[in-house]
Structure formats: C-alpha cells, structure tokens
C-alpha cells in the first residue's frame, strides 16, 4: 500500500513545521509587492480548509482568509442574540458563501462580498466599519449628503460594539461551512438558534452543485440493482487521490431500508462509512430514550441519521443534528465519536479556550469515558424530526424496560428545516417526466 502523505493535514499542539506554501503577490492597497502564505489543513466540523495570509512589504497591509474545499449536505443558519460585550468575543467562521445581517440596522454583508475568514463578532463589525470609512474624506468633498449618511450609519455600528441594547446577528450559509461559537458548550446556548435547511435549486446552482437524479432512479426504480453492491469512482477526502465508494441498499430488522456507503482509499488507507434513509422522511418525528444501565446497552446497534440530535441530560450534553453524517454503529461507537470530536475541536480544547471551559470539557470527557466503561448510568436521547433514526430493541418481542420510543408531530420550524413547508406533492406523478 502506498504511504503518500495527505494534502490536508490536521493541526495539533504536537504539529511541528506545518507545510506552508508562499507565493509572491500584488498588494491591492498600494500595488506593492507582498507575500501570500497558504496552509492546507483540517478543522473539525469544516472538513478541509485553506487558510490564507497576506502581508505587504511596502505599506504593511495584512489580511487573512479561509476557504473550504467542500460543501455540507445542508445549508446552515445561525441567529445570535448579542446581549453583552462577552458575546463580541465569540469566534465565528464565515465562508465566502455566507451572508451576515443585523436586522435592527437593516444591515447586510452579502455572500462573496468579503472573503471567508476566522474572526470574532467584534472583528466582523469593525471590518464593516473600516470598509465604510474608506474614501469618507473624498466623499466629504464631493458628496456631503452621502458622506453624512454613511457617517451616521458608521456611528450606529460603533454603538453596537458598546452593546447598550441587545441586537441580533444572523449568519446564513448555504454551503454549511460557517459557525458561531457556543459559549455554553457542550450544552445548548439559549442565545443561539441554529437551523439547517435543504438548499434551493438556485443556491445549488450558485455553489456549482449539480442536482443529479440518476442515482435515485438506479436505486429505487430498478429493483435488480437493490440486490447488488454498486461501485463508483470518487476522490479521497484525506489525500485527494482517486478512490472508490461502494453502495448497498439493505434492510435493518424491525426498521426500514437504508443505503450504506463505504469508501476506502488505496493510496492513504483512509476509510469512511455513511448511512442514509432509503424511504424518505416519515410522517412524524421520533424520539428514542435509552437508559444505559448494563454492558448490553452499550453494545446496542444505533442508526443516527444526519437530521438526528443526541442528548445526555445528566451531563447537559447536546450534540446537534448535522455534526456527524448518518452512522450505523453501536451506543459505544456513538459515544466514542462524540468524545473524539470534542478532543479535536479547537473551539472547546484549543489554545484560545479559557481555563474554566477547558476544565469543564475535561470533566465531561471523563464522564463519557465512565459511561463507555459501564461505570456510570445515564439516559441517551436520540431526537430525529425526520423519523429516520433507530435504537436496537434487545428484548423483542417483549417490552424493552430501558428503551422508550415516542412519535410526535413536527413543529413548523422543524418542517421548515426539512424543506417540507414549500414541498409540492400534488399531481407529482402526472408531472414527473423522468
């Protein structure tokens, strides 16, 4: 097997001399000569990214940016209620495709107007102030009325930084590659509302994503294909070398049909697997509550879809939908994935983490390890509005004393996140020309 190095490498505290590419560049501010540095790396939750840093030798201008190498399956929308100066220090990852708006000021930074970046809420507002302040001296001479209007708006932005009154910051990213820091992690932050949504055809087109129905037709309209393993060529997300993905439609006992996809790269040996529902969205949402009391409960099979959230009430631990792709694993495997993701998350245990937050995270990880080792009994809650998640009932056909399954009617907001409110199903068969 080849031992070729991956193109995108993870950065940790043990990383020495990361591979940085330097390119001589033109300064857009003074037309002087500068240098752009490129670092290809991986950040948990955002897959591979390219971090750019520019510095001009003539005027001293500096800037940095971030570009993602792939898109998530769902778009994401964050609504943050900024209530104190502490909120201004929240870290924010903004991709090129993201839109930032402040409804109270009727202010919006459109997508692709600013480069993707890692910043803080305060930094985003100050960048907006700096951008509006440019050429103000010229406007003061040529167009006094425009100068005064812009100056008045700049003063409003500066007032936001004092946070005398709460305001709302909305981050909407159809690529799904943006993020606002949760100061209450791993619990739910009451000041942040996060929703995921299916992109419209226009948004997919703007991202350069082709909506292909061929795979759907092969799997669900041609029954012979459901009896065999399909294989197609892909690109490895670790080393970007050609690899292969295998796909199989199978049925989970007492549940439903699912699509299992597995990839393996011959170049670097990286392996991934993902599970998706094969029967669409259920009529009702479904909530599984498992009381983990014995080693047998840790070994139960679990299917967690991409729309399912995971909660451990005893720890105030909340893992939102979309953090992991669809997984068919065990309770132990799911807890291990959550623990490992926390260990790699720079916003929870990175260099910028406060000592109090680091201690809280370390204590939480220790408790998760106790659950995995069978030393601690807790409730594990899987809440899936799409109804496509599953926890194995090991007492069938008898009643399972440790597992509670509830069906519920979805809220309007949940239907909105699943793209159901605007979905047209009337006369679908007559209009389907495929």
Coordinates of C-alpha atoms in Angstrom, one line a residue:
X1 CA 0.0 0.0 0.0
X2 CA 1.3 3.5 -0.8
X3 CA 2.2 5.7 2.1
X4 CA 1.7 9.0 0.3
X5 CA 1.1 12.0 2.6
X6 CA -2.4 13.5 2.7
X7 CA -2.7 17.0 1.2
X8 CA -4.9 18.4 4.1
X9 CA -3.2 17.7 7.5
X10 CA -4.7 18.2 10.9
X11 CA -3.0 20.8 13.1
X12 CA -2.5 19.8 16.8
X13 CA -0.3 21.1 19.6
X14 CA 2.3 18.5 18.6
X15 CA 2.4 19.6 14.9
X16 CA 5.9 20.9 14.0
X17 CA 6.7 23.0 10.9
X18 CA 3.4 22.7 9.0
X19 CA 3.7 22.8 5.2
X20 CA 3.1 26.4 4.3
X21 CA 3.2 27.5 0.6
X22 CA 4.5 31.0 -0.1
X23 CA 3.6 32.9 -3.2
X24 CA 4.7 36.4 -4.3
X25 CA 1.6 38.6 -4.6
X26 CA 0.5 42.1 -5.6
X27 CA -0.9 44.3 -2.8
X28 CA -4.3 45.5 -3.8
X29 CA -3.9 48.5 -1.5
X30 CA -0.7 50.1 -2.7
X31 CA 0.2 47.9 -5.8
X32 CA 3.4 47.0 -4.0
X33 CA 5.0 43.6 -3.6
X34 CA 3.9 41.2 -0.9
X35 CA 3.7 37.6 0.1
X36 CA 0.7 35.2 0.4
X37 CA 1.0 32.2 2.6
X38 CA -1.3 29.1 2.0
X39 CA -1.9 26.4 4.6
X40 CA -4.0 23.4 3.7
X41 CA -5.3 21.9 6.9
X42 CA -8.4 20.3 8.6
X43 CA -10.7 21.8 11.2
X44 CA -13.3 19.5 12.9
X45 CA -16.8 20.2 11.6
X46 CA -15.5 22.0 8.5
X47 CA -13.5 19.2 6.7
X48 CA -10.6 20.5 4.7
X49 CA -9.9 24.2 4.5
X50 CA -7.3 26.5 3.0
X51 CA -6.0 29.3 5.3
X52 CA -4.5 32.3 3.5
X53 CA -2.4 35.1 5.0
X54 CA -1.1 38.1 3.0
X55 CA 1.4 40.8 4.1
X56 CA 2.7 43.7 2.0
X57 CA 6.4 44.7 2.4
X58 CA 5.8 48.3 1.2
X59 CA 2.7 49.5 3.1
X60 CA 2.5 46.9 5.8
X61 CA -1.1 45.9 4.9
X62 CA -2.1 42.5 6.3
X63 CA -5.2 40.3 5.8
X64 CA -6.2 36.6 6.2
X65 CA -8.9 34.4 4.8
X66 CA -10.3 30.9 4.9
X67 CA -11.7 28.8 2.0
X68 CA -13.5 25.5 2.4
X69 CA -12.7 22.7 -0.1
X70 CA -16.2 21.1 0.1
X71 CA -19.8 21.7 0.9
X72 CA -22.1 20.2 3.6
X73 CA -25.3 18.4 2.6
X74 CA -27.4 21.1 4.3
X75 CA -27.2 24.9 4.5
X76 CA -27.0 26.4 8.0
X77 CA -28.4 29.5 9.6
X78 CA -27.3 30.9 12.9
X79 CA -29.2 33.6 14.8
X80 CA -27.3 35.1 17.7
X81 CA -28.8 37.4 20.3
X82 CA -25.9 39.6 21.3
X83 CA -26.6 40.7 24.9
X84 CA -23.2 41.7 26.4
X85 CA -19.7 42.6 25.4
X86 CA -18.7 39.0 26.2
X87 CA -20.7 38.0 23.1
X88 CA -18.5 40.2 20.9
X89 CA -15.6 37.9 21.7
X90 CA -17.4 34.8 20.2
X91 CA -15.4 33.2 17.5
X92 CA -17.0 33.0 14.1
X93 CA -16.1 31.0 11.0
X94 CA -17.5 32.7 7.9
X95 CA -17.2 31.1 4.4
X96 CA -17.2 33.0 1.1
X97 CA -20.8 31.9 0.5
X98 CA -22.2 33.2 3.9
X99 CA -24.4 36.2 4.4
X100 CA -24.2 38.2 7.6
X101 CA -27.1 40.6 8.6
X102 CA -28.1 42.7 11.6
X103 CA -31.9 43.2 11.3
X104 CA -32.0 46.1 13.8
X105 CA -29.9 48.3 11.4
X106 CA -31.2 46.8 8.2
X107 CA -27.5 45.9 7.5
X108 CA -26.3 43.0 5.4
X109 CA -22.9 41.8 4.2
X110 CA -23.8 39.8 1.0
X111 CA -22.2 36.5 0.1
X112 CA -18.9 36.7 -1.8
X113 CA -18.6 40.4 -0.8
X114 CA -15.9 39.5 1.8
X115 CA -13.5 36.6 1.8
X116 CA -14.0 33.7 4.1
X117 CA -12.4 34.2 7.5
X118 CA -12.0 33.2 11.1
X119 CA -12.8 36.2 13.3
X120 CA -14.9 37.4 16.2
X121 CA -18.2 39.1 16.3
X122 CA -16.4 42.4 17.2
X123 CA -13.9 41.8 14.3
X124 CA -16.7 41.4 11.8
X125 CA -18.4 44.7 12.9
X126 CA -15.1 46.5 12.9
X127 CA -14.2 45.3 9.4
X128 CA -17.6 46.6 8.3
X129 CA -16.8 50.0 9.9
X130 CA -13.3 50.1 8.3
X131 CA -14.9 49.3 4.9
X132 CA -17.4 52.0 5.1
X133 CA -14.9 54.5 6.4
X134 CA -12.7 54.2 3.3
X135 CA -13.0 57.2 1.0
X136 CA -15.0 59.1 3.5
X137 CA -12.7 62.1 3.2
X138 CA -13.2 62.1 -0.6
X139 CA -17.0 61.9 -0.1
X140 CA -16.9 64.8 2.3
X141 CA -15.6 66.9 -0.5
X142 CA -17.5 65.5 -3.5
X143 CA -20.8 64.5 -1.9
X144 CA -21.5 65.9 1.5
X145 CA -25.0 64.3 1.7
X146 CA -23.7 60.8 1.1
X147 CA -20.8 61.4 3.5
X148 CA -23.2 62.3 6.3
X149 CA -25.5 59.3 5.7
X150 CA -22.6 56.9 5.7
X151 CA -21.0 58.6 8.8
X152 CA -24.3 58.3 10.6
X153 CA -24.5 54.6 9.8
X154 CA -20.9 54.1 11.0
X155 CA -21.8 55.7 14.3
X156 CA -24.7 53.2 14.7
X157 CA -22.3 50.3 14.1
X158 CA -19.9 51.8 16.7
X159 CA -22.8 51.9 19.2
X160 CA -23.3 48.2 18.6
X161 CA -19.8 47.5 20.0
X162 CA -20.9 49.1 23.3
X163 CA -23.9 46.7 23.5
X164 CA -26.1 49.2 25.3
X165 CA -29.1 47.4 23.7
X166 CA -29.2 43.8 22.6
X167 CA -29.1 43.1 18.8
X168 CA -29.4 40.1 16.5
X169 CA -26.6 38.8 14.2
X170 CA -27.7 36.4 11.6
X171 CA -25.2 34.1 9.7
X172 CA -26.8 32.3 6.8
X173 CA -24.5 30.0 4.8
X174 CA -26.0 27.7 2.1
X175 CA -22.7 25.8 1.9
X176 CA -23.0 24.8 5.6
X177 CA -19.3 25.8 6.3
X178 CA -19.9 28.6 8.8
X179 CA -20.1 28.6 12.5
X180 CA -20.6 30.8 15.6
X181 CA -19.0 29.7 18.9
X182 CA -21.3 28.3 21.6
X183 CA -20.1 29.7 24.9
X184 CA -22.2 27.2 26.8
X185 CA -20.8 24.1 25.0
X186 CA -21.5 21.3 25.2
X187 CA -24.9 22.4 26.5
X188 CA -27.4 24.3 24.4
X189 CA -26.7 28.1 24.2
X190 CA -30.0 29.9 24.8
X191 CA -28.7 32.9 22.8
X192 CA -28.0 30.9 19.6
X193 CA -30.6 29.5 17.3
X194 CA -29.2 27.0 14.8
X195 CA -31.2 25.6 11.9
X196 CA -30.2 23.5 8.9
X197 CA -32.1 23.6 5.6
X198 CA -32.1 22.0 2.2
X199 CA -30.7 24.3 -0.5
X200 CA -32.9 25.6 -3.2
X201 CA -32.1 24.8 -6.9
X202 CA -30.8 28.4 -7.2
X203 CA -28.5 28.0 -4.2
X204 CA -27.1 24.7 -5.6
X205 CA -26.5 26.4 -8.9
X206 CA -24.7 29.3 -7.3
X207 CA -22.4 26.8 -5.4
X208 CA -21.8 24.9 -8.6
X209 CA -23.6 21.8 -7.3
X210 CA -25.4 19.6 -9.9
X211 CA -28.7 18.1 -8.8
X212 CA -28.4 14.6 -10.2
X213 CA -31.4 12.2 -10.1
X214 CA -29.7 9.3 -11.8
X215 CA -28.6 7.6 -8.6
X216 CA -32.1 7.9 -7.2
X217 CA -33.6 6.2 -10.3
X218 CA -31.0 3.4 -10.3
X219 CA -31.6 2.6 -6.6
X220 CA -35.3 2.9 -6.2
X221 CA -36.8 2.3 -9.7
X222 CA -34.7 -0.6 -10.8
X223 CA -35.2 -3.4 -8.4
X224 CA -32.4 -5.6 -9.7
X225 CA -29.8 -3.0 -8.6
X226 CA -31.0 -3.3 -5.0
X227 CA -29.7 -6.9 -4.8
X228 CA -26.1 -6.0 -5.6
X229 CA -23.3 -3.7 -4.4
X230 CA -22.8 -0.6 -6.6
X231 CA -19.3 0.8 -7.0
X232 CA -18.3 4.2 -8.4
X233 CA -15.2 6.4 -8.5
X234 CA -14.7 9.2 -6.0
X235 CA -11.9 11.4 -4.6
X236 CA -10.4 10.7 -1.2
X237 CA -11.2 13.5 1.3
X238 CA -7.9 12.9 3.0
X239 CA -5.3 12.8 0.3
X240 CA -7.4 13.9 -2.8
X241 CA -6.3 10.8 -4.7
X242 CA -8.8 8.7 -6.8
X243 CA -10.6 6.1 -4.6
X244 CA -13.8 4.0 -4.8
X245 CA -17.1 4.1 -3.0
X246 CA -19.3 1.1 -2.6
X247 CA -23.1 1.4 -2.0
X248 CA -25.7 -1.2 -1.0
X249 CA -29.4 -1.0 -0.2
X250 CA -30.2 -3.1 2.8
X251 CA -32.9 -3.5 5.4
X252 CA -32.5 -3.1 9.2
X253 CA -34.7 -5.6 11.1
X254 CA -37.8 -4.0 12.6
X255 CA -36.9 -0.7 11.0
X256 CA -36.6 0.1 7.3
X257 CA -34.5 0.1 4.1
X258 CA -31.3 2.2 4.3
X259 CA -28.4 2.9 1.9
X260 CA -24.9 2.0 3.2
X261 CA -22.0 3.8 1.6
X262 CA -18.4 2.8 2.3
X263 CA -15.2 4.3 0.9
X264 CA -11.6 3.1 1.1
X265 CA -8.6 4.8 -0.4
X266 CA -5.8 2.6 -1.8
X267 CA -3.3 5.5 -1.6
X268 CA -3.5 6.5 2.1
X269 CA -5.7 3.8 3.5
X270 CA -8.4 6.2 4.8
X271 CA -11.8 4.6 5.3
X272 CA -15.3 6.2 5.8
X273 CA -18.8 4.9 6.0
X274 CA -22.2 6.7 5.9
X275 CA -25.8 5.6 6.2
X276 CA -28.8 7.3 4.6
X277 CA -32.5 6.5 4.8
X278 CA -33.9 4.8 1.8
X279 CA -37.6 5.7 2.4
X280 CA -37.6 9.5 2.7
X281 CA -39.0 11.5 5.6
X282 CA -41.5 9.8 8.0
X283 CA -44.9 11.3 8.7
X284 CA -43.9 12.0 12.3
X285 CA -40.7 12.7 14.2
X286 CA -39.3 10.1 16.5
X287 CA -37.6 10.3 19.9
X288 CA -35.6 7.4 21.4
X289 CA -34.7 7.5 25.1
X290 CA -32.3 4.7 26.2
X291 CA -31.4 4.2 29.8
X292 CA -27.8 2.9 29.8
X293 CA -27.6 0.5 32.8
X294 CA -25.6 -2.5 31.6
X295 CA -22.9 -3.5 29.3
X296 CA -25.6 -4.9 26.9
X297 CA -26.9 -1.4 26.5
X298 CA -23.5 -0.1 25.3
X299 CA -23.5 -2.8 22.7
X300 CA -26.9 -2.0 21.2
X301 CA -27.0 -1.1 17.5
X302 CA -27.8 2.6 16.7
X303 CA -28.7 4.3 13.4
X304 CA -28.3 8.0 13.7
X305 CA -29.4 10.0 10.7
X306 CA -27.9 13.4 9.7
X307 CA -31.1 15.1 11.0
X308 CA -30.9 13.5 14.5
X309 CA -29.7 15.3 17.6
X310 CA -28.1 13.5 20.6
X311 CA -28.6 14.5 24.2
X312 CA -27.3 13.2 27.6
X313 CA -29.5 15.1 30.1
X314 CA -27.3 14.2 33.1
X315 CA -24.3 16.0 31.5
X316 CA -26.3 18.8 29.9
X317 CA -24.6 17.4 26.7
X318 CA -26.3 18.3 23.4
X319 CA -25.0 17.3 20.0
X320 CA -26.9 19.0 17.2
X321 CA -28.0 17.4 14.0
X322 CA -25.6 17.6 11.2
X323 CA -22.5 17.3 13.4
X324 CA -21.9 13.8 12.1
X325 CA -23.0 12.2 8.9
X326 CA -25.5 9.3 9.1
X327 CA -24.0 6.5 11.1
X328 CA -24.9 2.8 11.7
X329 CA -22.8 2.0 14.8
X330 CA -23.3 1.0 18.5
X331 CA -24.1 3.1 21.5
X332 CA -20.4 2.8 22.5
X333 CA -19.3 3.8 19.0
X334 CA -21.6 6.8 19.0
X335 CA -20.2 8.0 22.4
X336 CA -16.6 7.4 21.3
X337 CA -17.3 9.5 18.2
X338 CA -18.7 12.3 20.3
X339 CA -15.8 12.2 22.7
X340 CA -13.2 12.1 20.0
X341 CA -14.8 15.0 18.2
X342 CA -14.7 17.1 21.4
X343 CA -11.0 16.2 21.8
X344 CA -10.2 17.5 18.3
X345 CA -12.4 20.6 18.5
X346 CA -10.2 23.7 18.7
X347 CA -13.2 25.8 20.0
X348 CA -13.5 23.5 23.0
X349 CA -10.0 22.5 23.8
X350 CA -7.8 24.7 21.6
X351 CA -5.2 27.3 22.5
X352 CA -7.9 30.0 22.8
X353 CA -10.0 28.0 25.3
X354 CA -10.4 29.6 28.7
X355 CA -9.1 27.5 31.7
X356 CA -12.7 27.2 33.0
X357 CA -14.0 25.9 29.7
X358 CA -11.1 23.5 29.4
X359 CA -11.7 22.1 32.9
X360 CA -15.4 21.7 32.1
X361 CA -14.6 19.8 28.9
X362 CA -12.1 17.6 30.5
X363 CA -14.6 16.7 33.3
X364 CA -17.2 15.9 30.7
X365 CA -14.9 13.7 28.6
X366 CA -14.0 11.8 31.8
X367 CA -17.7 11.2 32.5
X368 CA -18.3 10.0 28.9
X369 CA -15.4 7.5 29.4
X370 CA -17.1 6.3 32.6
X371 CA -20.3 5.6 30.6
X372 CA -18.3 3.8 27.9
X373 CA -16.7 1.6 30.7
X374 CA -20.0 0.8 32.2
X375 CA -19.3 2.7 35.5
X376 CA -21.9 5.4 35.0
X377 CA -25.7 5.1 34.2
X378 CA -27.3 7.8 32.1
X379 CA -30.1 8.5 29.6
X380 CA -29.1 8.7 25.9
X381 CA -31.8 10.6 23.9
X382 CA -31.9 10.5 20.0
X383 CA -34.4 13.0 18.7
X384 CA -34.9 12.8 14.9
X385 CA -37.6 15.1 13.4
X386 CA -37.4 13.1 10.1
X387 CA -38.1 9.8 12.0
X388 CA -35.1 8.0 10.3
X389 CA -33.1 7.1 13.4
X390 CA -33.2 3.8 15.3
X391 CA -32.0 2.2 18.6
X392 CA -32.0 -1.6 18.8
X393 CA -34.6 -3.3 21.0
X394 CA -32.9 -6.3 22.5
X395 CA -36.0 -7.6 24.3
X396 CA -38.2 -8.0 21.2
X397 CA -41.0 -9.2 21.2
X398 CA -41.1 -8.4 24.9
X399 CA -41.3 -4.8 26.1
X400 CA -37.8 -3.2 26.5
X401 CA -37.6 -1.8 30.0
X402 CA -34.7 0.5 29.1
X403 CA -35.9 1.9 25.8
X404 CA -38.7 4.4 25.3
X405 CA -39.8 5.3 21.8
X406 CA -42.1 8.3 21.2
X407 CA -43.6 9.7 18.0
X408 CA -44.5 13.4 17.8
X409 CA -45.9 15.9 15.4
X410 CA -43.2 18.2 13.9
X411 CA -43.3 21.9 14.5
X412 CA -43.4 24.4 11.7
X413 CA -39.8 25.2 12.3
X414 CA -38.8 21.5 12.0
X415 CA -40.7 21.1 8.8
X416 CA -39.0 24.3 7.5
X417 CA -35.6 22.8 8.3
X418 CA -36.5 19.6 6.4
X419 CA -37.8 21.6 3.4
X420 CA -41.3 20.3 3.8
X421 CA -43.3 23.5 4.1
X422 CA -42.6 24.5 0.5
X423 CA -42.6 21.0 -1.0
X424 CA -45.3 20.4 -3.6
X425 CA -46.6 16.9 -3.9
X426 CA -49.9 17.5 -5.8
X427 CA -50.1 15.9 -9.2
X428 CA -46.4 14.8 -8.8
X429 CA -46.9 11.6 -10.8
X430 CA -48.5 13.3 -13.7
X431 CA -45.8 15.9 -13.9
X432 CA -42.9 13.5 -13.4
X433 CA -41.2 13.2 -16.8
X434 CA -38.3 11.2 -15.5

